[in-house]
XYZ file of C-alpha atoms in Angstrom:
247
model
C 44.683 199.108 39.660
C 47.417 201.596 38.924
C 50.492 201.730 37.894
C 52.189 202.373 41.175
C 50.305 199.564 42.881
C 51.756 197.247 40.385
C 54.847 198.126 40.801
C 54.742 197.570 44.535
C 52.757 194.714 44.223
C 56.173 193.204 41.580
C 58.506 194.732 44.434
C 56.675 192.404 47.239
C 56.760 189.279 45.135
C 60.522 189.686 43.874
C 61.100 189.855 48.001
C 58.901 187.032 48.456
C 61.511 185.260 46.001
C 64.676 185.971 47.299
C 63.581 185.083 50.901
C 62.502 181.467 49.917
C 63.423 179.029 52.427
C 66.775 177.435 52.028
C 65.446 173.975 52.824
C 65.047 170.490 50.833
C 62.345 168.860 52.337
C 59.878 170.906 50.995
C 60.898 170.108 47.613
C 59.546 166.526 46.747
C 61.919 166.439 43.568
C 65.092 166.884 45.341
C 66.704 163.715 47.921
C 66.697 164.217 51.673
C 70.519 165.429 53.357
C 72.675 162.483 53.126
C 70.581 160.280 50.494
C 72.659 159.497 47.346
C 69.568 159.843 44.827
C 68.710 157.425 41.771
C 71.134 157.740 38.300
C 69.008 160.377 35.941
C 66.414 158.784 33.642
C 65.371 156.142 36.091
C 61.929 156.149 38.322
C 61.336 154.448 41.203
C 59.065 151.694 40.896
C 56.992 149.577 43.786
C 59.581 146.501 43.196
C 62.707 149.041 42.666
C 64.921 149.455 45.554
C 64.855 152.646 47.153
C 67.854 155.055 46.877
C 70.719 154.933 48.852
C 71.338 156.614 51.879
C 74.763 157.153 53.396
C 75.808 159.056 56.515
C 79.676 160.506 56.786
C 80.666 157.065 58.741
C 78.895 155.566 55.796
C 81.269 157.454 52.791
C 84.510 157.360 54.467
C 84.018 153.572 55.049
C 83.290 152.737 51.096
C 85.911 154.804 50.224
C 88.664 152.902 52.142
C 86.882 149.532 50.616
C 86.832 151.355 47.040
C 90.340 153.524 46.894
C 92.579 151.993 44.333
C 95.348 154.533 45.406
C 94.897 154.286 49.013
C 94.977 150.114 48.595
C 98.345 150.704 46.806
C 100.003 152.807 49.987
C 98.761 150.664 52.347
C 100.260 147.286 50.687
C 103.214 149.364 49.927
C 103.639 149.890 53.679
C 102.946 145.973 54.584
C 105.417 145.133 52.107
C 108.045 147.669 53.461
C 107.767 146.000 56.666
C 108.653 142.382 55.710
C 111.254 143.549 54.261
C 112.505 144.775 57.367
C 111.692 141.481 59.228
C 113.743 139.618 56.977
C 116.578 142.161 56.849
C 115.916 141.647 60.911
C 116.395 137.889 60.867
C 119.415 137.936 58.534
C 121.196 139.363 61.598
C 120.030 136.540 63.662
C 122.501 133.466 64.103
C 121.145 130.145 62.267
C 121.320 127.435 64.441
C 121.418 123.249 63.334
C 120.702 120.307 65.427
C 121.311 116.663 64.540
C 120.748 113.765 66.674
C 121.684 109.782 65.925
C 121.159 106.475 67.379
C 123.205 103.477 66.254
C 122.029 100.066 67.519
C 124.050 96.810 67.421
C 122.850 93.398 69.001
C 125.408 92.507 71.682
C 126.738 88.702 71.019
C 127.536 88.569 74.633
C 131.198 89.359 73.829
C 133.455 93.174 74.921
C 133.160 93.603 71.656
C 130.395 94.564 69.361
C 129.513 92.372 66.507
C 129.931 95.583 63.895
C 133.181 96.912 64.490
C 132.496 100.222 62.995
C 130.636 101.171 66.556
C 132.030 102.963 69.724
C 129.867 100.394 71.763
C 126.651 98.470 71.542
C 124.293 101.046 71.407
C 125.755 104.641 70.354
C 124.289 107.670 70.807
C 125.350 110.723 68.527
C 123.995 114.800 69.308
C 125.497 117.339 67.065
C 124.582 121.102 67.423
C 126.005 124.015 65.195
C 125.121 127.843 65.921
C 126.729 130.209 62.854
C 126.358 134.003 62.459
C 127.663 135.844 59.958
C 128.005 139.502 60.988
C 129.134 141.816 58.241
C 128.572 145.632 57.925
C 126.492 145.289 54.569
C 123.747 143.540 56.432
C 123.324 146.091 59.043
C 123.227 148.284 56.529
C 120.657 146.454 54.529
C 118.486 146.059 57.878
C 118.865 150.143 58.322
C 117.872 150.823 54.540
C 114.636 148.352 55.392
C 113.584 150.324 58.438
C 114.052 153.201 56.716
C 111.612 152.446 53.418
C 109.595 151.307 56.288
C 109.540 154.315 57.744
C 108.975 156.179 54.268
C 106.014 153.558 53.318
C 104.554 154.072 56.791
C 104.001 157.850 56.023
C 102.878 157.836 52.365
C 99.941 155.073 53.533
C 98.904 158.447 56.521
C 99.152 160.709 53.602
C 97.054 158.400 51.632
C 94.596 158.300 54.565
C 94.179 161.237 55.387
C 94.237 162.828 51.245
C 91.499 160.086 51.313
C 89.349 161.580 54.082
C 89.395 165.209 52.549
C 88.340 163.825 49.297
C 85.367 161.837 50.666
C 84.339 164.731 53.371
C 84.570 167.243 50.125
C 82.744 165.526 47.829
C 80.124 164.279 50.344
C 79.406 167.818 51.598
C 79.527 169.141 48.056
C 76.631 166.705 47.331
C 74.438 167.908 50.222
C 75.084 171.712 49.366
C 74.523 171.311 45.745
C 71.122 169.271 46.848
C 70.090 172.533 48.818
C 71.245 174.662 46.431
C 69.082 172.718 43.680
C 65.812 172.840 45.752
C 66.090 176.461 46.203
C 66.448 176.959 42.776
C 63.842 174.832 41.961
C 61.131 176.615 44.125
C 62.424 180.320 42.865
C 61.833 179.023 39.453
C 58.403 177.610 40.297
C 57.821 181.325 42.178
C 58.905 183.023 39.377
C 56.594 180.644 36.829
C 53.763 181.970 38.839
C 54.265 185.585 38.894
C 54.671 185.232 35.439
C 51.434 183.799 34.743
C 49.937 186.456 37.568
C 51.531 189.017 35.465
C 50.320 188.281 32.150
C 46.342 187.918 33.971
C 46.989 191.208 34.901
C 48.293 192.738 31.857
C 44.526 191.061 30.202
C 42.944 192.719 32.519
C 44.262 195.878 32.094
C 46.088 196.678 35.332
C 49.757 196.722 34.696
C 51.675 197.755 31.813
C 53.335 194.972 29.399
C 56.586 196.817 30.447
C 55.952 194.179 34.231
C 55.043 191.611 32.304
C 58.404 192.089 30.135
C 59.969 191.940 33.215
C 58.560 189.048 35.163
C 59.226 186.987 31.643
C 62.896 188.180 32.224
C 63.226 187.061 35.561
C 61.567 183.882 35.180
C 63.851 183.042 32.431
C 67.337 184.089 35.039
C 65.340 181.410 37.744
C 65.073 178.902 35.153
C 68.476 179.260 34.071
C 69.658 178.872 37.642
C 67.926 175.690 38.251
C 69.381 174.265 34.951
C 72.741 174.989 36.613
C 71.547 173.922 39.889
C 70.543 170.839 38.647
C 74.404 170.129 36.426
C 76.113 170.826 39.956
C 74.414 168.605 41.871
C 74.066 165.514 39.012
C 77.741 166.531 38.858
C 78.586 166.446 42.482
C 76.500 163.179 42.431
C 78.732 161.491 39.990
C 82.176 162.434 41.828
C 80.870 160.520 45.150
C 79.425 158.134 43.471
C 82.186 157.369 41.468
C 84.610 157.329 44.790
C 82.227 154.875 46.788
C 80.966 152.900 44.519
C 82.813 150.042 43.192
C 80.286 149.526 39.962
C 79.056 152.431 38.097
């Protein structure tokens, strides 16, 4: 073989790399879209559960169970509006009711037997309304609504900051699971024109100068995986670490 052919046959096969497939399922080492893959260093066994799998509905629910912060705005806001119910029912008159019966045996006389009663049988029903109005109340019941108001809004913020974070770091999984299966079959491409390379250079039909050059770019693919494989253990650890409540 000559010298030219080799070099077209190293063009074709460095195309043949760059146009891999961007697709995961063809890579049994890398989880499925959505799948939250097993901790590093662990292998799944036949009595080992199988790893979890979580759709977007999934995420954003754990993270509302999980979110210290998010937890903290929302009992802010439920705590901002008691206070205005009681700042509410300060305003409110307080009413008292008190009712009596006095009973004396009759002795067949106009008068009683006890003289300390109206009559034989007495019947007392006392009712008291009071309200207090005073501009420092409706002030305190405006200052209420208003932190209300204010707590009302952070616990949205909170929400919605919490929805971004879960969406990002969900998505940033999936992409760095893609992105780690395509490195992984380029490096596994590159692996074999390597060892094509070097057959070749044994038998005489390419120069060591390709062979130099296929060692070169299998060492950039298997440097990419390495990173490939950081991001996504990485990206891994933020979501798990935001929907899980044990680590």
């Amino acid at each position: 073989m000559s010298h030219a052919r080799a070099s077209r046959i190293f063009t074709l096969v460095t195309l043949t790399l760059c146009l891999t497939p961007w697709t995961l399922a063809q890579s049994p080492a890398a989880p499925a879209p959505g799948g939250l893959p097993a901790p590093s260093g662990t292998e799944q066994s036949g009595n080992q559960a199988p790893p979890v799998t979580l759709t977007l509905e999934d995420a954003l629910q754990r993270a509302r169970v999980n979110s210290p912060q998010f937890h903290a705005a929302v009992t802010e806001a439920g705590i901002a509006h008691e206070q205005k119910v009681q700042g509410r029912a300060a305003l409110l008159p307080s009413v008292t009711y008190s009712a009596q019966y006095f009973y004396t045996q009759g002795n067949g006389t106009p008068a009683g037997r006890f003289i300390a009663n109206n009559g034989v049988h007495e019947y007392v029903s006392l009712g008291n309304a009071h309200q207090v109005v005073a501009l420092a109340q409706f002030a305190e019941y405006r200052r209420a609504s208003a932190a209300e108001a204010l707590a009302r809004a952070r616990a949205e913020v909170a929400a919605r900051g919490l929805v971004v974070t879960a969406v990002q770091s969900y998505y940033g999984l999936v992409v760095a699971q893609r992105k780690y299966a395509t490195a992984q079959e380029a490096a596994g491409e590159a692996q074999r024109f390597l060892s094509i390379s070097q057959a070749l250079e044994r038998g005489g039909e390419v120069a060591h100068s390709d062979v130099i050059k296929a060692q070169l770019q299998a060492n950039d693919r298997q440097r990419d995986f390495q990173e490939a494989q950081l991001a996504m253990e990485k990206a891994r650890l933020s979501l798990a670490v935001l929907l899980f409540p044990t680590f």
